[in-house]
PDB file of C-alpha atoms in Angstrom:
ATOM      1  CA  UNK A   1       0.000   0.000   0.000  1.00 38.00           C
ATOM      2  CA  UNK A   2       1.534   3.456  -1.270  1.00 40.00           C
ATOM      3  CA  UNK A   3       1.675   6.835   1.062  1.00 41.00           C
ATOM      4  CA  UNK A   4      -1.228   7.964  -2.106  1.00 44.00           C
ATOM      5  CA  UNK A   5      -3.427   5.320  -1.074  1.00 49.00           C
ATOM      6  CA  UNK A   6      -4.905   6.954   2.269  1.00 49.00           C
ATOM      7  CA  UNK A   7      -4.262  10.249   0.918  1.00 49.00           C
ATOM      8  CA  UNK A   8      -7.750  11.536   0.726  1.00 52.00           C
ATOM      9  CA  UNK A   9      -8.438  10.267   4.790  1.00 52.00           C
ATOM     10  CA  UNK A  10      -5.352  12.230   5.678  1.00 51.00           C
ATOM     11  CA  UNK A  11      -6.223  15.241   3.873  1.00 57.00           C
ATOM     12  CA  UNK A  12      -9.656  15.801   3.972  1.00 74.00           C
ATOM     13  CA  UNK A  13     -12.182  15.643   1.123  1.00 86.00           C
ATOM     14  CA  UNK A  14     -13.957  18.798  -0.478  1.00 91.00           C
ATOM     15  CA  UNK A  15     -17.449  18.096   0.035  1.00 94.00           C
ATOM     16  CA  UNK A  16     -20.099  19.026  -2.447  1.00 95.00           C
ATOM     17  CA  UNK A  17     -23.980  19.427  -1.564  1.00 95.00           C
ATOM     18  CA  UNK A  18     -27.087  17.970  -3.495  1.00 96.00           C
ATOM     19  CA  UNK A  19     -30.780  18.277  -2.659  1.00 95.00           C
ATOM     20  CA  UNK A  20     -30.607  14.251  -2.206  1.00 95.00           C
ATOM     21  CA  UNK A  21     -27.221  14.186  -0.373  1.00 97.00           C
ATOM     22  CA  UNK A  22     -23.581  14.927  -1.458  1.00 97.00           C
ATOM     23  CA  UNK A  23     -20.594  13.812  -3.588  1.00 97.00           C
ATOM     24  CA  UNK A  24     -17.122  14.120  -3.635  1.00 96.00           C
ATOM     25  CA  UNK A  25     -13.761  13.522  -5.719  1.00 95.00           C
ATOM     26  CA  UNK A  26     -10.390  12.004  -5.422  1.00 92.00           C
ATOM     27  CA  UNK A  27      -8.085  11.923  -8.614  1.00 91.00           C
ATOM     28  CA  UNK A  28      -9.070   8.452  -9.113  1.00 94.00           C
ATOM     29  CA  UNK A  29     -12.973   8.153  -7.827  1.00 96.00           C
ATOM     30  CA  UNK A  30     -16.086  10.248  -7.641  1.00 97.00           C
ATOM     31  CA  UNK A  31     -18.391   9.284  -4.880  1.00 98.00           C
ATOM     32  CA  UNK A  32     -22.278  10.047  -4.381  1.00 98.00           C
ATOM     33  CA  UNK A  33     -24.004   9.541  -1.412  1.00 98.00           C
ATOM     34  CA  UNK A  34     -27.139   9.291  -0.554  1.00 97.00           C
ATOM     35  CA  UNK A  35     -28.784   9.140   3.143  1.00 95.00           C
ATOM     36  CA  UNK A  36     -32.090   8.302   4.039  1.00 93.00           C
ATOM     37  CA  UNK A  37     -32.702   9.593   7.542  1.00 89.00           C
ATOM     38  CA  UNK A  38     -36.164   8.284   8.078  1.00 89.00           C
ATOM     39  CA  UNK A  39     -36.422   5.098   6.363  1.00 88.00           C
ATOM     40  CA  UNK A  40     -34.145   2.096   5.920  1.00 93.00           C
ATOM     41  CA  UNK A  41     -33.092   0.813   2.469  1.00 94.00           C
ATOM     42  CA  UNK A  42     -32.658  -2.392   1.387  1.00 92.00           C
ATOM     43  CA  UNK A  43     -31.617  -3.718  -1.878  1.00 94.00           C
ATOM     44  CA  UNK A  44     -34.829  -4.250  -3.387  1.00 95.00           C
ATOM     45  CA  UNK A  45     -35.816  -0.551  -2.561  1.00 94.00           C
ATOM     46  CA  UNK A  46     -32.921   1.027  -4.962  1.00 96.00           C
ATOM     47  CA  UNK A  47     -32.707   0.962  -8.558  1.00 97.00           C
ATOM     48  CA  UNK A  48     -29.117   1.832  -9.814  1.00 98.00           C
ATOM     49  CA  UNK A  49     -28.770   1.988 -13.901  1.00 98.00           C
ATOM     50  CA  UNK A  50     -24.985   2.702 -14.315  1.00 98.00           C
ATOM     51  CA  UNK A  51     -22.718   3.116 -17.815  1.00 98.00           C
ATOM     52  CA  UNK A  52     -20.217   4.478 -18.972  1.00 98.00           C
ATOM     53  CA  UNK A  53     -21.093   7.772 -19.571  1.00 98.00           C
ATOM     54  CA  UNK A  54     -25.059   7.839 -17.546  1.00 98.00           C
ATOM     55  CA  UNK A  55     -26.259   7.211 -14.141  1.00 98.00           C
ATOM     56  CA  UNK A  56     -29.729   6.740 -13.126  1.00 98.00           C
ATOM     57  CA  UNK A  57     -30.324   6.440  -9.165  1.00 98.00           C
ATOM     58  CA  UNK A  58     -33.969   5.950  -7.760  1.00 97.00           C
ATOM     59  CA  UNK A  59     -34.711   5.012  -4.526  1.00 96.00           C
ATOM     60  CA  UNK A  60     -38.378   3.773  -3.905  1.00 93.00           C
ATOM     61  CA  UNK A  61     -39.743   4.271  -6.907  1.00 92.00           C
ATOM     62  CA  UNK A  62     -38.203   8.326  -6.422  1.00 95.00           C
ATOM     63  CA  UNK A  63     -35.909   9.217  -9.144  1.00 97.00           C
ATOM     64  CA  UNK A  64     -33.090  11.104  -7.445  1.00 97.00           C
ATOM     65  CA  UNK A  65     -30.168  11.380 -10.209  1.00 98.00           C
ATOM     66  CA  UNK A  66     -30.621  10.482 -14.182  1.00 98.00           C
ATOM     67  CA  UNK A  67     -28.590  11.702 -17.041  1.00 98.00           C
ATOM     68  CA  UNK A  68     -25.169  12.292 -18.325  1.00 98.00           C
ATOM     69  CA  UNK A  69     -22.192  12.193 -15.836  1.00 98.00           C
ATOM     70  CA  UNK A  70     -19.467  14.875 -16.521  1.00 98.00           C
ATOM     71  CA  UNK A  71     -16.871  12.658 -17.633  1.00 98.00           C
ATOM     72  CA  UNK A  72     -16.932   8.966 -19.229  1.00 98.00           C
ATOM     73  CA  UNK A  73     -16.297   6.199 -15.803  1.00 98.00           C
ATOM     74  CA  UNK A  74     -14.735   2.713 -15.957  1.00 98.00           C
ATOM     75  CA  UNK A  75     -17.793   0.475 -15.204  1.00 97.00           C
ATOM     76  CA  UNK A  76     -16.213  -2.595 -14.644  1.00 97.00           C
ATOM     77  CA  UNK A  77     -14.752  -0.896 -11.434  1.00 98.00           C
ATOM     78  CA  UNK A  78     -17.177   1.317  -9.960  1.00 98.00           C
ATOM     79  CA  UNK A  79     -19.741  -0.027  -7.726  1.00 98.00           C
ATOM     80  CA  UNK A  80     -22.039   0.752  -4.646  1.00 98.00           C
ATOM     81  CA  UNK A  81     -23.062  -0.378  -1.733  1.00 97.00           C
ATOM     82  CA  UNK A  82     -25.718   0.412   1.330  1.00 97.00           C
ATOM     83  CA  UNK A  83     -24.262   0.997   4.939  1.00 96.00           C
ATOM     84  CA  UNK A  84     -26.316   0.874   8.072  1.00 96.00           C
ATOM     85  CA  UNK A  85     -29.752   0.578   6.058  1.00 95.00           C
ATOM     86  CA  UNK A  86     -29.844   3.899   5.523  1.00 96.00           C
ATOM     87  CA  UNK A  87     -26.549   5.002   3.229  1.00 97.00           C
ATOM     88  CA  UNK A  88     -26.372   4.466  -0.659  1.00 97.00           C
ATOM     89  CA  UNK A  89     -22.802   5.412  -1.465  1.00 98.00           C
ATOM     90  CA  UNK A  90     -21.599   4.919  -5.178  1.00 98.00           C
ATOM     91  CA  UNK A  91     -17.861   4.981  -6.237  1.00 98.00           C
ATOM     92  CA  UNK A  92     -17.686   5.607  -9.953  1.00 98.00           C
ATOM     93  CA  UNK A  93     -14.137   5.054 -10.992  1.00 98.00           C
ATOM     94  CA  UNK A  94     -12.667   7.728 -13.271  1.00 97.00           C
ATOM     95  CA  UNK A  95     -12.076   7.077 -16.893  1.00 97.00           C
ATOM     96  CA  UNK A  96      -9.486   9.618 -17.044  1.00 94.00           C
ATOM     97  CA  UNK A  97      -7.828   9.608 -13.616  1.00 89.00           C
ATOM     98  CA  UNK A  98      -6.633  13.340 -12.181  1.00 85.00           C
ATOM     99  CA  UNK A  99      -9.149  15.007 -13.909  1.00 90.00           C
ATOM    100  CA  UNK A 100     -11.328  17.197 -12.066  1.00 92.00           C
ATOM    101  CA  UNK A 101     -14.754  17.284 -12.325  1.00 95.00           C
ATOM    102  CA  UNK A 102     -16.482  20.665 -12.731  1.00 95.00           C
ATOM    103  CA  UNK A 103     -20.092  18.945 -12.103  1.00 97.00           C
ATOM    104  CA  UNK A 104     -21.080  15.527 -11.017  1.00 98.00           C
ATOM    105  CA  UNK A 105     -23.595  15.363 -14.260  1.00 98.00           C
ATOM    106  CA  UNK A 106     -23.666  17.554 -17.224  1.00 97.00           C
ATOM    107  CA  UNK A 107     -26.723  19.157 -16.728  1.00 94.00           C
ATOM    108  CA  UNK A 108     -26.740  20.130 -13.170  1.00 94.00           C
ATOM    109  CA  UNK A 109     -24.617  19.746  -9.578  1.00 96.00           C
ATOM    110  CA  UNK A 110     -21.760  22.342 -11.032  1.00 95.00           C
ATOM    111  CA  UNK A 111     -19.382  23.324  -8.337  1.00 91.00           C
ATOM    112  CA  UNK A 112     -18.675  26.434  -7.875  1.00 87.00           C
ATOM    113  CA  UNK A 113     -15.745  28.550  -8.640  1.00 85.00           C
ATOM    114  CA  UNK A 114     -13.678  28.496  -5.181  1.00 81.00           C
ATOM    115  CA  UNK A 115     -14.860  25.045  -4.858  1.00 85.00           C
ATOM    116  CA  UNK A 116     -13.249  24.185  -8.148  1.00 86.00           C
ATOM    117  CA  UNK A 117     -10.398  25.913  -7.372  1.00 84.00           C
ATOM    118  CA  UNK A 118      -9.655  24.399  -4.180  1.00 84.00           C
ATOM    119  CA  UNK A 119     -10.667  20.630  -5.921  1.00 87.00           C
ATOM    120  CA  UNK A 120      -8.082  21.295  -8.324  1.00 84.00           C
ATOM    121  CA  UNK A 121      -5.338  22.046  -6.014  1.00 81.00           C
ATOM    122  CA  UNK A 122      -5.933  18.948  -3.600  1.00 82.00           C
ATOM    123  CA  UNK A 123      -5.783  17.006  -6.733  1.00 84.00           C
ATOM    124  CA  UNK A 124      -2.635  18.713  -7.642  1.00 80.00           C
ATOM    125  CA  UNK A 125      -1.272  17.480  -4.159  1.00 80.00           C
ATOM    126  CA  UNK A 126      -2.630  14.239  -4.784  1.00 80.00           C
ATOM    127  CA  UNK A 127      -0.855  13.949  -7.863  1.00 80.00           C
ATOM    128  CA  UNK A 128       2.287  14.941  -6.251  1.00 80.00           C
ATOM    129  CA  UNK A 129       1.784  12.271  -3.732  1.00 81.00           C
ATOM    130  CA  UNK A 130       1.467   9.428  -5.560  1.00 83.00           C
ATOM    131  CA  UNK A 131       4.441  10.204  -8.318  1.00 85.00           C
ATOM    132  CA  UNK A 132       6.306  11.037  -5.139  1.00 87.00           C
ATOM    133  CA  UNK A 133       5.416   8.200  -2.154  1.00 86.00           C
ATOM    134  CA  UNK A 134       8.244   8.712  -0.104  1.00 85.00           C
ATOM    135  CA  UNK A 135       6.847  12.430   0.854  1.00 84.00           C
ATOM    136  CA  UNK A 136       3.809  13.434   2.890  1.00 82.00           C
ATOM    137  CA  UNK A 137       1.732  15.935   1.221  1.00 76.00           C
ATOM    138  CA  UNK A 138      -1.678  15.803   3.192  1.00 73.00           C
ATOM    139  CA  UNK A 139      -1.103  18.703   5.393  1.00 77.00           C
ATOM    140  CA  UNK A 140       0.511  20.964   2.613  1.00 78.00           C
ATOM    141  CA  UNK A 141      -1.169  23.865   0.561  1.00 78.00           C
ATOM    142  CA  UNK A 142      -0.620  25.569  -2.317  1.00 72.00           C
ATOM    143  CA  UNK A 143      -1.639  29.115  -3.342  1.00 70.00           C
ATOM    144  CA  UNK A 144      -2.600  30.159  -7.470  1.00 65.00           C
ATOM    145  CA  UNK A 145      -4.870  29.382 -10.241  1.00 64.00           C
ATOM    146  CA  UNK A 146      -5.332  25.853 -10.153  1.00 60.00           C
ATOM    147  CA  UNK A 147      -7.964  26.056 -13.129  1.00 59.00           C
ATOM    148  CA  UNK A 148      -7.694  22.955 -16.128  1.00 58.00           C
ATOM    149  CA  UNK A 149      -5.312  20.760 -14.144  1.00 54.00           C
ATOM    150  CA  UNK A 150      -2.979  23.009 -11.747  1.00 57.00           C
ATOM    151  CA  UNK A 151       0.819  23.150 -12.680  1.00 57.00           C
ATOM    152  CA  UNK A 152       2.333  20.862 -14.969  1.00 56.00           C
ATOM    153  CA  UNK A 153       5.627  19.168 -13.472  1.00 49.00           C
TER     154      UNK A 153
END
């Protein structure tokens, strides 16, 4: 297991509100979650249609995400899973890895501008960690326009 592995724990992830819950990005891995507070969920309750480039989520016959995803994913990898009866969390493995993403789908849950800036430059560091393992870049910041992709090394 590489230093980059746990980076994300030991830095902290950049969290990013929607009406049905949040997601999330790593340089590798978008997450969605989704937490039902006053009902349980079981597997029979939740309806994921996933591909390459789409994602359909309904829970209970309520259709909470369905269209285009920002960026193409590699299906054979991403997956989901339900925690405690009450948490739908999907991983959706990048198809291009570093890349940020501006929105979770193309039509709506944009980030916004400081959000996207500061995404971009714990990717950066991310990026730094794993083509550099021996070094600990969790607790370090970096200052500048981080826009498309940060600095090039």
């Amino acid at each position: 297991m590489s230093a980059g592995d746990h980076f994300d724990e030991a830095s902290g992830a950049i969290i990013c509100p929607t009406p049905w819950g949040r997601w999330w990005q790593t340089a590798d891995e978008v997450y969605v979650e989704i937490e039902q507070k006053t009902t349980k969920l079981n597997r029979k309750d939740v309806i994921i249609d996933m591909k390459s480039s789409t994602l359909t989520v309904s829970i209970k016959n309520d259709k909470l995400i369905d269209g285009k995803l920002f960026n193409l994913i590699n299906l054979d990898e991403s997956t989901w899973t339900i925690s405690d009866n009450r948490l739908l969390t999907l991983m959706l493995v990048k198809g291009k890895t570093a890349e940020c993403w501006k929105s979770l789908m193309c039509d709506g849950y944009m980030l916004d501008p400081s959000t996207e800036d500061q995404i971009q430059q714990k990717l950066t560091l991310e990026r730094f960690q794993k083509e550099n393992p021996g070094m600990n870049f969790s607790g370090a910041t970096m200052s500048g326009n981080y826009r498309d992709g940060g600095p090039t090394l």
